[in-house]
XYZ file of C-alpha atoms in Angstrom:
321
model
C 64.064 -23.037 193.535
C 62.513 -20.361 194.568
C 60.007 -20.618 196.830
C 56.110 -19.078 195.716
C 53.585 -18.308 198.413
C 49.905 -18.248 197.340
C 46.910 -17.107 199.121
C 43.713 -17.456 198.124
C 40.202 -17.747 199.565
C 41.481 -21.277 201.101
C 44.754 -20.061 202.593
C 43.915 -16.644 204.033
C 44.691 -16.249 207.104
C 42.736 -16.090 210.072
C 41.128 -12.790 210.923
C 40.929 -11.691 214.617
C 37.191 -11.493 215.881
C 35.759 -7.813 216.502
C 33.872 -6.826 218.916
C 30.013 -5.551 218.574
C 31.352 -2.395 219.655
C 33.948 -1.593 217.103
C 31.437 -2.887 214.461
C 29.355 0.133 215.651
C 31.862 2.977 215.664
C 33.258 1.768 211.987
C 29.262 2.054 210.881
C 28.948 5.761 212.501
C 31.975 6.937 210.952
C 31.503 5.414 207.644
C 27.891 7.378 208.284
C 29.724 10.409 209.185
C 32.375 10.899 206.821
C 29.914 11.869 203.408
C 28.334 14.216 205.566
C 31.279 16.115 206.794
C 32.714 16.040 202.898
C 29.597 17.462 201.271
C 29.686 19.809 203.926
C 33.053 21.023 202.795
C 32.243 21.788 199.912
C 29.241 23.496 200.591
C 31.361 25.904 202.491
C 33.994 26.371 199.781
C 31.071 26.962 197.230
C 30.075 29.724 199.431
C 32.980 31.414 199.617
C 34.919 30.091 202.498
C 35.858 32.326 205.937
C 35.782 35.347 203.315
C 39.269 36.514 205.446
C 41.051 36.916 202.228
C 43.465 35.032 202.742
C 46.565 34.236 200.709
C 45.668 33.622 197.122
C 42.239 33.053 198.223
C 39.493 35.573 196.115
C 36.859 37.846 198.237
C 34.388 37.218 195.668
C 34.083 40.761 194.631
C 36.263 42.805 192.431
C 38.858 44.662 194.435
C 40.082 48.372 192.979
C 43.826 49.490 192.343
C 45.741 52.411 192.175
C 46.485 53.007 188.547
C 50.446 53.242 187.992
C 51.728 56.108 186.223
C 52.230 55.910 182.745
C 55.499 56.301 181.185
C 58.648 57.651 182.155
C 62.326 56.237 181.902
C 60.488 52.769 182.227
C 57.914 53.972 179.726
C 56.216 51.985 176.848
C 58.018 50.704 173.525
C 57.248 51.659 170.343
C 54.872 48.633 170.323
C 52.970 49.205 172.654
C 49.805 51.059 173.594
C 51.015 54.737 173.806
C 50.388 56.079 177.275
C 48.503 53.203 178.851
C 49.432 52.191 181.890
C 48.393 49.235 183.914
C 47.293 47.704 187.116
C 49.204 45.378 189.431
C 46.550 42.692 188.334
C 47.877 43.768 184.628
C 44.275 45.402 183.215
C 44.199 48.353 181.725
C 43.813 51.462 184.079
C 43.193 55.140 183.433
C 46.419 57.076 184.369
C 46.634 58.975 187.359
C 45.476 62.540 187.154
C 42.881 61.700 184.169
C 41.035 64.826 182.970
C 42.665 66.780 184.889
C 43.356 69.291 181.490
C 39.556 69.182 180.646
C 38.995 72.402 178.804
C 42.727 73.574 178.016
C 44.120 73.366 174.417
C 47.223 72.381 172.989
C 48.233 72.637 169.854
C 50.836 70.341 168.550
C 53.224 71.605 165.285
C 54.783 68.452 163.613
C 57.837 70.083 162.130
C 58.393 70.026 158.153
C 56.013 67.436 156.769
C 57.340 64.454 154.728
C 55.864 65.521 151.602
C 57.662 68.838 151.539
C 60.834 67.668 148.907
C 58.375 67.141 146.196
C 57.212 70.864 146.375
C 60.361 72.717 146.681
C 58.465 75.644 144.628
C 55.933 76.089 147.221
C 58.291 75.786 150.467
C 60.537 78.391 149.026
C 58.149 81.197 148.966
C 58.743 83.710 151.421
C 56.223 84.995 153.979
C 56.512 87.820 156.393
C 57.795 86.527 159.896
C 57.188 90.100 161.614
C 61.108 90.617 161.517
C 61.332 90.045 157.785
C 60.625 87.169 155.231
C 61.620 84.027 155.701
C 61.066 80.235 153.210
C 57.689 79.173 153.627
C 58.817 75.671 155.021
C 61.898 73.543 154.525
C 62.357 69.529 154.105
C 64.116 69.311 157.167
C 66.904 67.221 157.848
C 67.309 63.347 158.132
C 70.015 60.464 159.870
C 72.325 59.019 157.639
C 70.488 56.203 156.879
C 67.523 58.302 155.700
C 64.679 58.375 158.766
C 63.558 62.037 158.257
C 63.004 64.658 160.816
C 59.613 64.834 159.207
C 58.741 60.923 160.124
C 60.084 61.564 163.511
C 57.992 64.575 164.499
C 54.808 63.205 163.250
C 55.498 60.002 165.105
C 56.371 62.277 168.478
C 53.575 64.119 167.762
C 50.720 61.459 167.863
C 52.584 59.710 170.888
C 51.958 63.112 172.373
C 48.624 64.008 171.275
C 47.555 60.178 172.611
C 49.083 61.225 176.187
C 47.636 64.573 176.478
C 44.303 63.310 175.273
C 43.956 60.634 178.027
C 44.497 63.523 180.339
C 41.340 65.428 179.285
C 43.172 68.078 176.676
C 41.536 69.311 173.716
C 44.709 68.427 171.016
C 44.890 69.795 167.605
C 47.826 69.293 165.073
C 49.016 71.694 162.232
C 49.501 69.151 160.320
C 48.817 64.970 160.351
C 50.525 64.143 156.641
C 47.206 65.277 155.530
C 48.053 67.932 153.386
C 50.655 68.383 150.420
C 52.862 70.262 151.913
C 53.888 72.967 154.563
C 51.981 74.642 156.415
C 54.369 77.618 155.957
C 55.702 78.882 159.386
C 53.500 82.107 159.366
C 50.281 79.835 159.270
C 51.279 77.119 161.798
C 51.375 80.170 163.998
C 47.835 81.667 163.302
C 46.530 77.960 163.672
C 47.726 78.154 167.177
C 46.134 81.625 167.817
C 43.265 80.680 165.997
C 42.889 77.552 168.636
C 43.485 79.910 171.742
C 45.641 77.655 173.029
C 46.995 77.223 176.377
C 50.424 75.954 175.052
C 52.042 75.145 171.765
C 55.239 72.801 171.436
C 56.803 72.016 167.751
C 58.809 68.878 167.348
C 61.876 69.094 165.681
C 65.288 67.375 165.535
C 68.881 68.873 164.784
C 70.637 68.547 161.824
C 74.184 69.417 163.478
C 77.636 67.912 163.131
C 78.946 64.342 164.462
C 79.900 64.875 168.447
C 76.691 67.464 169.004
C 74.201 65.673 171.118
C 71.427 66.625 173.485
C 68.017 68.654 173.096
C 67.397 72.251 173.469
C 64.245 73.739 173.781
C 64.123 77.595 171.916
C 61.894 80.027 173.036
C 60.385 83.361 172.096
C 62.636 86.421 172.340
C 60.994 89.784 172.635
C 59.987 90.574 169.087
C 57.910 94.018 167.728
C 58.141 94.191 164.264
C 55.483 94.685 161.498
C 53.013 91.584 162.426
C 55.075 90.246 165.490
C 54.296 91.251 169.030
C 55.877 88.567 171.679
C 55.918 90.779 174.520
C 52.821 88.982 176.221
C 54.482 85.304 175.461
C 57.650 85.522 176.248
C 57.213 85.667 179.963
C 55.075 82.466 180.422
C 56.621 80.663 177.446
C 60.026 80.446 179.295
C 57.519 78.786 181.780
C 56.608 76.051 179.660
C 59.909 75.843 178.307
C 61.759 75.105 180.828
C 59.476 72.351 182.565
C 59.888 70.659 179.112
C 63.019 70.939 179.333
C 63.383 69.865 182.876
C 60.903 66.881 182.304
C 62.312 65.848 178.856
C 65.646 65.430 180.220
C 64.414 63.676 183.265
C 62.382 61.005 181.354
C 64.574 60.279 178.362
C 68.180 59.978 180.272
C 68.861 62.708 177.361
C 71.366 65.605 178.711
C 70.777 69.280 177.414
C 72.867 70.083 174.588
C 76.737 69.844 174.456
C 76.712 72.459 171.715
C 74.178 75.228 172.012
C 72.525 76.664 174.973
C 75.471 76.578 177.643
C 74.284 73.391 178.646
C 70.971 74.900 179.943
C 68.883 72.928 177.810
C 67.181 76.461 176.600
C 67.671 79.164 173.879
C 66.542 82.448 172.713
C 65.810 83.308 169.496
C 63.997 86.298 167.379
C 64.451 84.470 163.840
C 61.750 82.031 163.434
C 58.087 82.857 162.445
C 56.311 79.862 164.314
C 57.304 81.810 167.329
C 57.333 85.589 165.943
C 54.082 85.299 165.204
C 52.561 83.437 168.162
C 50.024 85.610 170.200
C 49.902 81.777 172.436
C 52.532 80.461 174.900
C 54.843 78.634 172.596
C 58.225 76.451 172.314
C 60.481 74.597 169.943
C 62.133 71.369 171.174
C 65.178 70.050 168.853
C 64.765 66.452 170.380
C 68.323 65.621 169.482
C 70.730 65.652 166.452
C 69.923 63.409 163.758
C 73.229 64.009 162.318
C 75.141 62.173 165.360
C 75.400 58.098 165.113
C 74.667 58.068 169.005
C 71.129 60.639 169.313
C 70.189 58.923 165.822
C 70.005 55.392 167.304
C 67.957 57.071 170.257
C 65.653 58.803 167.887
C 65.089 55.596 165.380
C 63.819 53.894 168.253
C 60.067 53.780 169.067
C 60.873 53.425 172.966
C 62.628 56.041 173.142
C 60.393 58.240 171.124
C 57.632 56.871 173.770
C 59.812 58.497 176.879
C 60.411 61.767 174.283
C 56.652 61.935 174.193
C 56.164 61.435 177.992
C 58.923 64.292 178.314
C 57.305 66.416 176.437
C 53.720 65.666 177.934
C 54.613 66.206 181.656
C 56.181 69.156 181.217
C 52.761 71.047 179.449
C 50.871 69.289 182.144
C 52.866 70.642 184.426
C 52.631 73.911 182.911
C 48.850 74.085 182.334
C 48.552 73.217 186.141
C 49.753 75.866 187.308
């Protein structure tokens, strides 16, 4: 059997005797200890040695550097366009805010999604300077039938968001807001009309499987009937090419394997958005809808977030000087 101790108030054992003295110190401490707690705590409440130490708050808000918006790590197609955050993760104004306070861009949204229901009205000719060219066309689309004319309008606000936030004035030619068009000759006057400091329209190829890239066209010199380029070809080459520069840089994109001898830029005296322009303006043909690979880069709203941010720190650039 096992055996079972018990000890109750009969069968303690004997306690050892203390002294007077250590009945005094265990009174002073036990007198002592509260004290030194609610003192503790008192000091925490207030903030503590206010060193800032590890993890340890100053009691004040503490500012932080803003980090840039964008680029090859940019924002997806759900997210905020062009906001940018803090390390603490809070919203923060990107760096270089307002800087374009004053300037003007115009943005031209190529084609316009409503265009293949008014084939009549897109196919009227209008004087380009050099002769007269279809008022507007549908544009072209990727095989699975995203349109050129969803794509630009979707670059385009991306854009217009970015550009805002630094300070620009932004107008578009068109928003979807309209039946159709506007016809080439009038997308130019609505930049004039603006005085703008730089117009960009958004376009993408139509071109056959195996051409990739972008290209971005500028003015040639043009004097013909209406047309006059010879003040915007100069500093529209400018702009051009810092799109092009910063477009490429941001999207991982290379310049075009089929046009523009891998420059990234082209010349041409045939199209009436830039015949007419009395403004510094460019095309950029974003890629080529037609090819599996730049259509799955062009379907996809991250990517059309870095096209944006291309596009956006190249006119900064530009307008900066």
């Amino acid at each position: 059997m096992a055996r079972v101790s018990y000890a109750g108030p009969e069968f303690d054992p004997p306690h050892p005797r203390r002294s007077p003295l250590r009945r005094t110190l265990v009174v002073a401490l036990a007198a002592l200890v509260p004290g030194a707690l609610l003192g503790w705590v008192a000091y925490e409440a207030l903030g503590g040695s206010g060193d800032g130490g590890p993890d340890r708050g100053t009691g004040a808000a503490s500012s932080s550097q803003a980090s840039p918006s964008g680029g090859p790590g940019g924002t997806g197609g759900d997210e905020r366009p062009g906001a940018s955050a803090s390390p603490s993760g809070t919203a923060s104004a990107p760096a270089g805010a307002g800087s374009l306070k004053g300037r003007v861009v115009v943005i031209d949204p190529g084609h316009n999604p409503a265009n293949a229901e008014h084939t009549a009205e897109i196919n009227r000719k209008v004087d380009i300077g050099t002769n007269r060219k279809e008022c507007d066309t549908t544009g072209t689309s990727t095989n699975s039938g995203y349109s050129e004319a969803a794509f630009t309008l979707d670059v385009a606000h991306r854009l217009r968001t970015l550009l805002e936030r630094q300070g620009a004035t932004v107008k578009l030619t068109q928003d979807g807001d309209r039946p159709y068009g506007p016809c080439v000759d009038e997308r130019a006057r609505i930049g004039n009309a603006a005085h703008a400091d730089a117009v960009v329209s958004i376009h993408a190829d139509g071109s056959g499987t195996g051409n990739r890239g972008y290209h971005v066209i500028l003015p040639g010199a043009v004097r013909a009937g209406a047309a006059d380029t010879g003040a915007i070809v100069g500093p529209s080459r400018d702009l051009g090419k810092l799109i092009a520069d910063d477009f490429g840089r941001v999207t991982g994109s290379a310049p075009s394997n089929y046009i523009g001898d891998g420059s990234g830029l082209v010349t041409r005296k045939d199209l009436g958005g830039l015949n007419l322009s009395t403004v510094p303006k460019v095309f950029i043909e974003c890629g080529n809808m037609r090819d599996s690979k730049d259509a799955a880069l062009l379907t996809s709203g991250a990517w059309r977030q870095k096209a944006a941010q291309g596009i956006s720190e190249g006119i900064v650039s530009f307008l900066r000087g």
